Short mmCIF file of C-alpha atoms in Angstrom, two decimals:
data_model
loop_
_atom_site.label_atom_id
_atom_site.label_comp_id
_atom_site.label_asym_id
_atom_site.label_seq_id
_atom_site.Cartn_x
_atom_site.Cartn_y
_atom_site.Cartn_z
CA UNK A 5 52.49 -29.56 63.75
CA UNK A 6 51.86 -30.91 60.28
CA UNK A 7 52.25 -34.48 61.52
CA UNK A 8 49.87 -34.00 64.43
CA UNK A 9 47.27 -32.29 62.24
CA UNK A 10 47.55 -35.08 59.71
CA UNK A 11 47.08 -37.71 62.39
CA UNK A 12 44.01 -35.92 63.77
CA UNK A 13 42.53 -35.50 60.34
CA UNK A 14 43.10 -39.16 59.56
CA UNK A 15 41.09 -39.91 62.70
CA UNK A 16 38.33 -37.64 61.41
CA UNK A 17 38.53 -39.32 58.01
CA UNK A 18 38.04 -42.70 59.65
CA UNK A 19 34.82 -41.46 61.23
CA UNK A 20 33.64 -40.02 57.89
CA UNK A 21 34.47 -43.24 56.07
CA UNK A 22 32.61 -45.27 58.67
CA UNK A 23 29.49 -43.10 58.26
CA UNK A 24 29.84 -43.33 54.50
CA UNK A 25 30.18 -47.12 54.39
CA UNK A 26 27.45 -47.83 56.93
CA UNK A 27 25.07 -45.47 55.14
CA UNK A 28 25.70 -47.24 51.84
CA UNK A 29 25.30 -50.63 53.48
CA UNK A 30 21.82 -49.74 54.71
CA UNK A 31 20.66 -47.28 52.06
CA UNK A 32 21.40 -49.43 48.98
CA UNK A 33 18.99 -52.26 49.93
CA UNK A 34 16.52 -49.98 51.72
CA UNK A 35 16.31 -47.93 48.54
CA UNK A 36 15.26 -51.04 46.66
CA UNK A 37 12.50 -51.72 49.19
CA UNK A 38 11.23 -48.14 48.87
CA UNK A 39 11.53 -48.41 45.09
CA UNK A 40 9.29 -51.50 45.04
CA UNK A 41 6.93 -49.60 47.33
CA UNK A 42 6.79 -46.68 44.90
CA UNK A 43 6.07 -49.04 42.02
CA UNK A 44 3.48 -51.11 43.90
CA UNK A 45 0.06 -51.59 42.34
CA UNK A 46 -1.47 -51.14 45.77
CA UNK A 47 -2.10 -47.54 46.74
CA UNK A 48 -1.86 -48.35 50.46
CA UNK A 49 1.80 -49.06 49.79
CA UNK A 50 2.68 -46.65 46.99
CA UNK A 51 1.08 -43.54 48.51
CA UNK A 52 2.94 -43.70 51.87
CA UNK A 53 6.17 -44.38 50.00
CA UNK A 54 5.65 -41.36 47.75
CA UNK A 55 4.87 -39.30 50.83
CA UNK A 56 8.08 -40.45 52.50
CA UNK A 57 10.16 -39.65 49.43
CA UNK A 58 8.52 -36.23 49.19
CA UNK A 59 9.29 -35.39 52.83
CA UNK A 60 12.83 -36.69 52.72
CA UNK A 61 13.73 -35.03 49.45
CA UNK A 62 11.79 -31.89 50.38
CA UNK A 63 13.60 -31.04 53.61
CA UNK A 64 17.29 -30.36 54.31
CA UNK A 65 19.35 -33.36 55.31
CA UNK A 66 20.71 -31.27 58.19
CA UNK A 67 17.18 -30.76 59.53
CA UNK A 68 16.52 -34.49 59.25
CA UNK A 69 19.72 -35.23 61.10
CA UNK A 70 18.83 -32.83 63.92
CA UNK A 71 15.32 -34.29 64.12
CA UNK A 72 16.56 -37.87 64.29
CA UNK A 73 19.05 -36.98 66.99
CA UNK A 74 16.98 -34.71 69.22
CA UNK A 75 13.34 -35.82 68.86
CA UNK A 76 13.78 -39.13 70.74
CA UNK A 77 15.19 -37.18 73.70
CA UNK A 78 12.46 -34.55 73.57
CA UNK A 79 9.75 -37.19 73.80
CA UNK A 80 11.60 -38.79 76.67
CA UNK A 81 13.16 -41.76 74.90
CA UNK A 82 16.80 -40.90 74.35
CA UNK A 83 17.73 -44.00 72.42
CA UNK A 84 21.07 -42.58 71.27
CA UNK A 85 22.69 -42.07 74.67
CA UNK A 86 25.26 -39.34 75.16
CA UNK A 87 28.36 -40.81 73.58
CA UNK A 88 30.07 -40.59 70.22
CA UNK A 89 28.70 -44.00 69.23
CA UNK A 90 25.10 -42.87 69.71
CA UNK A 91 25.66 -39.71 67.69
CA UNK A 92 27.25 -41.70 64.87
CA UNK A 93 24.36 -44.15 64.97
CA UNK A 94 21.83 -41.31 64.71
CA UNK A 95 23.80 -39.95 61.76
CA UNK A 96 23.83 -43.30 59.99
CA UNK A 97 20.09 -43.76 60.50
CA UNK A 98 19.22 -40.29 59.21
CA UNK A 99 21.61 -40.58 56.26
CA UNK A 100 20.45 -44.08 55.36
CA UNK A 101 16.81 -43.03 55.17
CA UNK A 102 17.67 -39.91 53.22
CA UNK A 103 19.89 -41.64 50.70
CA UNK A 104 17.56 -44.62 50.39
CA UNK A 105 14.87 -42.25 49.11
CA UNK A 106 17.16 -40.77 46.47
CA UNK A 107 18.38 -44.24 45.49
CA UNK A 108 14.77 -45.45 45.26
CA UNK A 109 13.97 -42.84 42.63
CA UNK A 110 17.11 -43.70 40.68
CA UNK A 111 16.35 -47.43 40.86
CA UNK A 112 12.83 -46.78 39.66
CA UNK A 113 14.12 -44.95 36.63
CA UNK A 114 16.57 -47.77 35.95
CA UNK A 115 13.90 -50.45 36.17
CA UNK A 116 11.52 -48.52 33.96
CA UNK A 117 14.30 -48.11 31.43
CA UNK A 118 14.50 -51.87 30.92
CA UNK A 119 12.19 -52.72 27.98
CA UNK A 120 8.92 -54.40 28.96
CA UNK A 121 9.73 -57.14 26.46
CA UNK A 122 12.51 -58.37 28.72
CA UNK A 123 10.12 -59.10 31.57
CA UNK A 124 7.54 -60.54 29.17
CA UNK A 125 10.06 -62.89 27.58
CA UNK A 126 11.16 -64.08 31.02
CA UNK A 127 7.58 -64.54 32.17
CA UNK A 128 6.65 -66.58 29.12
CA UNK A 129 9.66 -68.80 29.83
CA UNK A 130 8.18 -69.56 33.25
CA UNK A 131 10.49 -67.50 35.45
CA UNK A 132 9.02 -66.45 38.79
CA UNK A 133 8.73 -62.80 39.74
CA UNK A 134 11.86 -62.84 41.86
CA UNK A 135 13.79 -64.74 39.19
CA UNK A 136 12.72 -62.16 36.63
CA UNK A 137 14.02 -59.37 38.83
CA UNK A 138 17.31 -60.94 39.91
CA UNK A 139 18.18 -62.81 36.71
CA UNK A 140 16.91 -60.47 34.03
CA UNK A 141 16.10 -56.96 35.23
CA UNK A 142 18.71 -56.28 37.92
CA UNK A 143 21.89 -56.24 35.87
CA UNK A 144 20.27 -54.22 33.10
CA UNK A 145 19.03 -51.78 35.72
CA UNK A 146 22.50 -51.47 37.28
CA UNK A 147 24.03 -50.70 33.92
CA UNK A 148 21.52 -47.92 33.45
CA UNK A 149 22.04 -46.30 36.85
CA UNK A 150 25.83 -46.27 37.20
CA UNK A 151 26.10 -42.56 36.40
CA UNK A 152 23.31 -41.14 38.58
CA UNK A 153 24.40 -43.45 41.41
CA UNK A 154 27.99 -42.28 41.19
CA UNK A 155 26.74 -38.70 41.54
CA UNK A 156 24.71 -39.53 44.64
CA UNK A 157 27.44 -41.57 46.26
CA UNK A 158 30.02 -38.84 45.69
CA UNK A 159 27.59 -36.36 47.24
CA UNK A 160 27.31 -38.67 50.24
CA UNK A 161 31.07 -38.41 50.81
CA UNK A 162 30.74 -34.68 51.28
CA UNK A 163 27.43 -34.85 53.15
CA UNK A 164 29.18 -36.77 55.94
CA UNK A 165 30.49 -33.33 56.98
CA UNK A 166 26.94 -32.46 58.11
CA UNK A 167 27.36 -34.84 61.05
CA UNK A 168 29.35 -32.05 62.68
CA UNK A 169 26.01 -30.41 63.56
CA UNK A 170 25.39 -33.07 66.21
CA UNK A 171 29.04 -33.00 67.31
CA UNK A 172 30.33 -36.06 65.49
CA UNK A 173 34.08 -35.65 65.07
CA UNK A 174 34.24 -36.35 61.38
CA UNK A 175 36.80 -34.91 58.98
CA UNK A 176 35.46 -31.35 58.59
CA UNK A 177 34.75 -30.95 62.29
CA UNK A 178 38.28 -32.10 63.11
CA UNK A 179 39.79 -29.54 60.74
CA UNK A 180 37.48 -26.85 62.07
CA UNK A 181 38.43 -27.59 65.67
CA UNK A 182 42.02 -26.54 64.94
CA UNK A 183 40.70 -23.16 63.98
CA UNK A 184 38.94 -22.79 67.30
CA UNK A 185 41.59 -24.23 69.61
CA UNK A 186 44.89 -23.29 67.91
CA UNK A 187 43.76 -20.40 65.76
CA UNK A 188 45.15 -21.92 62.58
CA UNK A 189 43.17 -22.03 59.35
CA UNK A 190 45.18 -24.26 57.03
CA UNK A 191 43.99 -27.63 58.49
CA UNK A 192 40.52 -26.64 57.29
CA UNK A 193 41.80 -26.39 53.72
CA UNK A 194 43.88 -29.50 54.21
CA UNK A 195 40.67 -31.52 54.77
CA UNK A 196 39.86 -30.81 51.13
CA UNK A 197 42.80 -32.98 50.08
CA UNK A 198 41.32 -35.93 51.98
CA UNK A 199 37.91 -35.48 50.37
CA UNK A 200 39.50 -35.22 46.95
CA UNK A 201 41.48 -38.41 47.45
CA UNK A 202 38.38 -40.22 48.75
CA UNK A 203 36.28 -39.12 45.78
CA UNK A 204 39.17 -39.90 43.45
CA UNK A 205 39.21 -43.50 44.61
CA UNK A 206 35.43 -43.74 44.17
CA UNK A 207 35.69 -42.31 40.67
CA UNK A 208 38.20 -44.99 39.73
CA UNK A 209 35.95 -47.70 41.21
CA UNK A 210 32.92 -46.46 39.29
CA UNK A 211 35.00 -46.34 36.13
CA UNK A 212 35.91 -49.99 36.67
CA UNK A 213 32.30 -50.98 37.27
CA UNK A 214 31.28 -49.22 34.08
CA UNK A 215 34.01 -51.04 32.17
CA UNK A 216 32.94 -54.38 33.60
CA UNK A 217 29.40 -53.80 32.36
CA UNK A 218 30.67 -52.82 28.92
CA UNK A 219 30.82 -56.43 27.76
CA UNK A 220 27.26 -56.22 26.47
CA UNK A 221 25.01 -53.63 24.87
CA UNK A 222 21.33 -53.04 25.21
CA UNK B 12 -10.83 -86.16 18.97
CA UNK B 13 -8.22 -87.64 21.32
CA UNK B 14 -5.40 -85.86 19.54
CA UNK B 15 -6.83 -82.40 20.24
CA UNK B 16 -4.09 -80.54 22.04
CA UNK B 17 -5.63 -77.08 22.42
CA UNK B 18 -9.16 -75.83 22.78
CA UNK B 19 -9.94 -72.15 23.02
CA UNK B 20 -13.53 -71.34 23.97
CA UNK B 21 -15.22 -67.95 23.43
CA UNK B 22 -12.25 -65.86 24.47
CA UNK B 23 -13.03 -62.19 25.00
CA UNK B 24 -10.73 -59.34 25.89
CA UNK B 25 -11.36 -55.64 26.16
CA UNK B 26 -9.04 -52.72 26.81
CA UNK B 27 -11.22 -49.94 28.21
CA UNK B 28 -14.01 -49.44 25.71
CA UNK B 29 -12.22 -51.28 22.96
CA UNK B 30 -13.21 -54.92 22.67
CA UNK B 31 -10.21 -56.50 20.97
CA UNK B 32 -11.29 -60.15 21.11
CA UNK B 33 -14.99 -60.76 20.66
CA UNK B 34 -15.46 -64.44 21.24
CA UNK B 35 -12.65 -66.52 19.76
CA UNK B 36 -13.22 -70.27 19.55
CA UNK B 37 -10.96 -72.77 17.84
CA UNK B 38 -9.10 -75.98 18.51
CA UNK B 39 -5.81 -77.41 17.42
CA UNK B 40 -4.66 -80.97 16.80
CA UNK B 41 -1.28 -82.25 17.91
CA UNK B 42 1.37 -81.46 15.32
CA UNK B 43 -0.86 -79.04 13.49
CA UNK B 44 0.41 -75.69 12.24
CA UNK B 45 -2.15 -72.93 12.48
CA UNK B 46 -1.44 -69.65 10.72
CA UNK B 47 -3.37 -66.58 11.77
CA UNK B 48 -3.58 -63.72 9.31
CA UNK B 49 -5.43 -60.42 9.39
CA UNK B 50 -4.76 -56.69 9.31
CA UNK B 51 -3.24 -54.76 12.20
CA UNK B 52 -5.65 -54.30 15.06
CA UNK B 53 -7.65 -57.40 14.25
CA UNK B 54 -6.67 -58.98 17.59
CA UNK B 55 -4.10 -61.56 16.42
CA UNK B 56 -1.38 -60.44 18.78
CA UNK B 57 -3.79 -60.05 21.70
CA UNK B 58 -4.94 -63.61 21.13
CA UNK B 59 -1.37 -64.91 21.35
CA UNK B 60 -0.75 -62.77 24.43
CA UNK B 61 -3.84 -64.24 26.10
CA UNK B 62 -2.64 -67.77 25.30
CA UNK B 63 0.73 -66.95 26.85
CA UNK B 64 -0.78 -65.26 29.91
CA UNK B 65 0.71 -61.86 29.14
CA UNK B 66 -2.89 -60.65 29.07
CA UNK B 67 -5.77 -62.04 31.07
CA UNK B 68 -8.87 -62.70 29.00
CA UNK B 69 -12.11 -61.29 30.42
CA UNK B 70 -14.21 -64.25 29.34
CA UNK B 71 -13.63 -67.72 27.99
CA UNK B 72 -11.64 -70.82 28.68
CA UNK B 73 -8.43 -72.46 27.47
CA UNK B 74 -7.86 -76.21 27.62
CA UNK B 75 -4.64 -78.06 26.90
CA UNK B 76 -4.85 -81.83 26.47
CA UNK B 77 -8.40 -81.62 27.81
CA UNK B 78 -7.36 -79.93 31.07
CA UNK B 79 -8.48 -76.42 31.80
CA UNK B 80 -5.42 -74.17 32.09
CA UNK B 81 -7.39 -70.94 32.16
CA UNK B 82 -10.97 -70.08 33.01
CA UNK B 83 -11.90 -66.40 33.11
CA UNK B 84 -12.70 -65.11 36.57
CA UNK B 85 -11.09 -68.04 38.37
CA UNK B 86 -8.18 -67.20 40.63
CA UNK B 87 -4.99 -69.13 40.03
CA UNK B 88 -2.11 -69.54 42.44
CA UNK B 89 1.31 -68.42 41.21
CA UNK B 90 2.27 -72.09 40.89
CA UNK B 91 -0.80 -72.98 38.80
CA UNK B 92 -0.23 -69.95 36.60
CA UNK B 93 3.33 -71.03 36.00
CA UNK B 94 2.29 -74.57 35.10
CA UNK B 95 -0.19 -73.11 32.63
CA UNK B 96 2.37 -70.74 31.16
CA UNK B 97 4.74 -73.63 30.51
CA UNK B 98 2.28 -75.27 28.11
CA UNK B 99 2.93 -72.41 25.72
CA UNK B 100 6.01 -70.85 24.20
CA UNK B 101 6.18 -67.48 22.50
CA UNK B 102 8.58 -66.01 19.97
CA UNK B 103 8.27 -62.23 19.93
CA UNK B 104 8.37 -59.85 17.02
CA UNK B 105 11.21 -57.97 18.75
CA UNK B 106 13.19 -61.11 19.80
CA UNK B 107 13.64 -59.90 23.42
CA UNK B 108 16.84 -61.84 24.01
CA UNK B 109 18.51 -61.08 27.34
CA UNK B 110 21.39 -58.78 26.35
CA UNK B 111 23.59 -59.57 29.34
CA UNK B 112 23.73 -63.30 28.58
CA UNK B 113 25.55 -65.24 25.90
CA UNK B 114 23.55 -67.12 23.27
CA UNK B 115 24.01 -70.35 25.22
CA UNK B 116 22.98 -68.78 28.53
CA UNK B 117 19.89 -67.23 26.92
CA UNK B 118 18.78 -70.73 26.03
CA UNK B 119 19.78 -72.47 29.29
CA UNK B 120 18.59 -69.83 31.77
CA UNK B 121 14.93 -70.79 32.06
CA UNK B 122 15.31 -74.60 31.93
CA UNK B 123 18.18 -74.59 34.43
CA UNK B 124 16.18 -72.48 36.90
CA UNK B 125 13.08 -74.65 36.53
CA UNK B 126 14.96 -77.95 36.70
CA UNK B 127 16.91 -76.78 39.75
CA UNK B 128 13.68 -75.97 41.53
CA UNK B 129 12.13 -79.30 40.67
CA UNK B 130 15.24 -81.15 41.71
CA UNK B 131 15.38 -79.28 45.02
CA UNK B 132 11.76 -80.21 45.76
CA UNK B 133 12.43 -83.84 44.85
CA UNK B 134 15.54 -83.99 47.02
CA UNK B 135 13.70 -82.42 49.96
CA UNK B 136 11.08 -85.14 49.70
CA UNK B 137 13.74 -87.84 49.52
CA UNK B 138 16.75 -87.05 51.79
CA UNK B 139 18.76 -89.97 50.41
CA UNK B 140 19.30 -88.06 47.17
CA UNK B 141 22.33 -85.82 46.73
CA UNK B 142 21.11 -82.46 45.45
CA UNK B 143 24.53 -81.06 44.53
CA UNK B 144 25.67 -84.08 42.56
CA UNK B 145 22.37 -84.49 40.75
CA UNK B 146 22.29 -80.80 39.99
CA UNK B 147 25.66 -81.02 38.29
CA UNK B 148 24.51 -83.78 35.92
CA UNK B 149 21.19 -81.99 35.38
CA UNK B 150 22.92 -78.75 34.38
CA UNK B 151 25.22 -80.64 32.03
CA UNK B 152 22.11 -82.16 30.43
CA UNK B 153 20.45 -78.77 30.10
CA UNK B 154 23.61 -77.43 28.47
CA UNK B 155 23.85 -80.33 26.06
CA UNK B 156 20.21 -79.96 25.01
CA UNK B 157 20.66 -76.20 24.57
CA UNK B 158 23.73 -76.66 22.40
CA UNK B 159 21.80 -79.16 20.32
CA UNK B 160 18.95 -76.68 19.83
CA UNK B 161 21.33 -73.84 18.94
CA UNK B 162 22.95 -76.06 16.34
CA UNK B 163 19.49 -76.95 15.00
CA UNK B 164 18.79 -73.27 14.31
CA UNK B 165 22.18 -73.08 12.61
CA UNK B 166 24.11 -71.03 15.16
CA UNK B 167 26.57 -73.60 16.49
CA UNK B 168 29.37 -71.11 15.89
CA UNK B 169 27.77 -68.37 17.96
CA UNK B 170 27.25 -70.13 21.33
CA UNK B 171 29.49 -67.72 23.23
CA UNK B 172 28.44 -64.53 21.45
CA UNK B 173 26.22 -61.89 22.96
CA UNK B 174 22.95 -60.82 21.33
CA UNK B 175 24.29 -57.40 20.24
CA UNK B 176 26.89 -59.21 18.12
CA UNK B 177 24.22 -61.02 16.09
CA UNK B 178 22.06 -59.93 13.16
CA UNK B 179 18.31 -59.67 13.65
CA UNK B 180 17.73 -62.96 11.89
CA UNK B 181 20.29 -64.71 14.09
CA UNK B 182 18.78 -63.19 17.22
CA UNK B 183 15.35 -64.43 16.23
CA UNK B 184 16.73 -67.92 15.64
CA UNK B 185 18.23 -67.86 19.15
CA UNK B 186 14.84 -66.74 20.46
CA UNK B 187 13.28 -69.78 18.77
CA UNK B 188 15.87 -72.09 20.35
CA UNK B 189 15.21 -70.44 23.71
CA UNK B 190 11.48 -71.07 23.43
CA UNK B 191 12.05 -74.68 22.33
CA UNK B 192 14.29 -75.32 25.33
CA UNK B 193 11.21 -75.27 27.58
CA UNK B 194 9.56 -77.93 25.37
CA UNK B 195 6.19 -76.17 25.19
CA UNK B 196 3.17 -78.11 23.96
CA UNK B 197 2.26 -75.24 21.68
CA UNK B 198 4.79 -72.82 20.25
CA UNK B 199 3.46 -69.41 19.22
CA UNK B 200 5.10 -66.93 16.87
CA UNK B 201 4.05 -63.30 16.93
CA UNK B 202 5.02 -61.85 13.55
CA UNK B 203 8.50 -63.36 13.85
CA UNK B 204 9.87 -61.66 10.75
CA UNK B 205 8.20 -58.25 10.92
CA UNK B 206 11.18 -56.58 12.60
CA UNK B 207 13.66 -58.05 10.13
CA UNK B 208 15.21 -56.73 6.95
CA UNK B 209 13.73 -58.56 3.96
CA UNK B 210 16.97 -60.42 3.23
CA UNK B 211 16.96 -61.87 6.76
CA UNK B 212 13.39 -63.20 6.84
CA UNK B 213 14.29 -66.29 4.81
CA UNK B 214 16.59 -67.84 7.41
CA UNK B 215 13.96 -67.47 10.16
CA UNK B 216 11.15 -68.86 8.01
CA UNK B 217 13.36 -71.82 7.07
CA UNK B 218 13.82 -72.64 10.77
CA UNK B 219 10.07 -72.48 11.37
CA UNK B 220 9.44 -74.71 8.37
CA UNK B 221 11.99 -77.14 9.77
CA UNK B 222 10.02 -77.29 13.02
CA UNK B 223 6.90 -78.23 11.11
CA UNK B 224 8.70 -81.28 9.82
CA UNK B 225 9.61 -82.26 13.37
CA UNK B 226 5.90 -82.38 14.17
CA UNK B 227 5.56 -79.44 16.50
CA UNK B 228 2.22 -77.85 17.26
CA UNK B 229 2.50 -74.21 16.28
CA UNK B 230 0.46 -71.06 15.99
CA UNK B 231 2.02 -68.50 13.68
CA UNK B 232 0.83 -64.94 13.31
CA UNK B 233 2.40 -63.57 10.15
CA UNK B 234 2.10 -61.16 7.27
CA UNK B 235 4.24 -63.35 5.00
CA UNK B 236 1.47 -64.78 2.80
CA UNK B 237 3.69 -67.01 0.67
CA UNK B 238 5.14 -68.55 3.80
CA UNK B 239 1.71 -68.85 5.45
CA UNK B 240 0.41 -70.74 2.50
CA UNK B 241 3.36 -73.09 2.48
CA UNK B 242 3.61 -73.88 6.17
CA UNK B 243 -0.02 -73.86 7.32
CA UNK B 244 -2.18 -76.92 7.87
CA UNK B 245 -4.99 -74.56 8.69
CA UNK B 246 -5.49 -70.82 8.31
CA UNK B 247 -7.56 -68.45 10.38
CA UNK B 248 -8.35 -65.00 9.07
CA UNK B 249 -9.20 -62.56 11.87
CA UNK B 250 -10.94 -59.21 11.53
CA UNK B 251 -12.24 -56.92 14.27
CA UNK B 252 -11.73 -59.45 17.02
CA UNK B 253 -13.56 -62.36 15.46
CA UNK B 254 -12.57 -65.32 13.31
CA UNK B 255 -13.90 -64.23 9.96
CA UNK B 256 -12.74 -67.22 7.98
CA UNK B 257 -11.18 -70.57 8.77
CA UNK B 258 -10.04 -73.45 6.63
CA UNK B 259 -7.20 -75.12 4.79
CA UNK B 260 -4.71 -72.82 3.01
CA UNK B 261 -6.34 -73.78 -0.29
CA UNK B 262 -9.77 -72.79 0.96
CA UNK B 263 -8.78 -69.51 2.61
CA UNK B 264 -6.23 -68.32 0.06
CA UNK B 265 -7.83 -69.92 -2.99
CA UNK B 266 -11.51 -69.21 -2.50
CA UNK B 267 -12.21 -66.97 0.48
CA UNK B 268 -15.89 -66.93 1.32
CA UNK B 269 -16.14 -63.67 3.26
CA UNK B 270 -15.99 -60.25 1.66
CA UNK B 271 -13.46 -58.95 4.19
CA UNK B 272 -11.09 -61.86 3.64
CA UNK B 273 -11.24 -61.37 -0.12
CA UNK B 274 -10.40 -57.67 0.24
CA UNK B 275 -7.58 -58.38 2.70
CA UNK B 276 -6.00 -61.04 0.53
CA UNK B 277 -6.30 -58.94 -2.59
CA UNK B 278 -4.50 -56.01 -0.93
CA UNK B 279 -1.73 -58.18 0.54
CA UNK B 280 -1.17 -59.86 -2.82
CA UNK B 281 -0.61 -56.47 -4.36
CA UNK B 282 2.06 -55.76 -1.80
CA UNK B 283 3.89 -58.88 -2.75
#
């Protein structure tokens, strides 16, 4: 029994990990785009971005997930199809947008934390705007946001369990299904071990990143 | 007047209701050292920031070597703006070294990026040239020049150190080397020793004096009156956004004509 539960849960973990990685892949850069939008001098850009961030941060992720999955079907354009792949895709899209908005706000704080003098010095030396961002600001911003980002990313690990609401067989849903079909509770608790290990690995990785950025101060 | 390198014509700048520059006009000869003095809020720093395009003047014109590099109200493309910026260098009061880069990288960053771009454009225009190979020699050149400059400011031992490992005076000397690496026509200093402990100002001032001997055109905003007197070919005293007094160090320090300049110099002499 233990072996078969473990195998099933590992399958669920694989789904959770896939959602997690794909969400990060899309949300990390998308967050930067939204961040630039928030910081834009042009109100036609900054106002819609603020509105988006307000809506996304102001409503439950579960509601957003349900909306992304069901609204296309309701308006007669079921882009997701009926299968597992479509449901996972809907999850990744909803999660990516949601996390991108949180990341955007963290990025913004990180960029604003870099002293203005850094950008001015680079500008006077003739660096272009993109060179200033990628060569001067970016690394200093990353150093400033390691801690808030590690919080968000660890939250994302556990938020993958929300995908259950649109019947994606991720880790929690797999554990829960044993309760329904076999009437046993312990697999549910067992899922916790997987989450802990997952987060443990992330914690170590973030620790390493922090160490790597320790070579300079300021 | 062929050796006039810089002409500034009726520069004006306001922030909201506060007019910080109220018509600044002066010119500079090649190799000349201009020292600007004046109390806080007189517009000295704003003037340097306008020259370095960190602020955009509301009125006026700036010419370098007879060519207009800025005319108020005229739109510039990003490329033109960059060309204009490169005529000037600026050393900040607060150094503003890039903390994530070594001393050497701080100095090579800007020239290597610019030279790479220029080389790429040149190689695109002429397909027979080998971008990668030429880039390697170019970067070696940039490195060699940077090392030379770092040694000139007396920090040959600190090439591989990071800014946080240096004293304020050393950081400012690196900042000077970094500005020199772009070979600006006019090098500006914005109170380069104001953020330093008194015992560290000497080393920075020595470097600036050394540059004077190498015939660089410089504009120095400073509160160090002794130094100003020693290094300046010409002195401008600014008050309330205008040039109140202008002349040789002997004229301005020895026999100031305006009432304000006399009062200012008297009070700064008392301080030391």
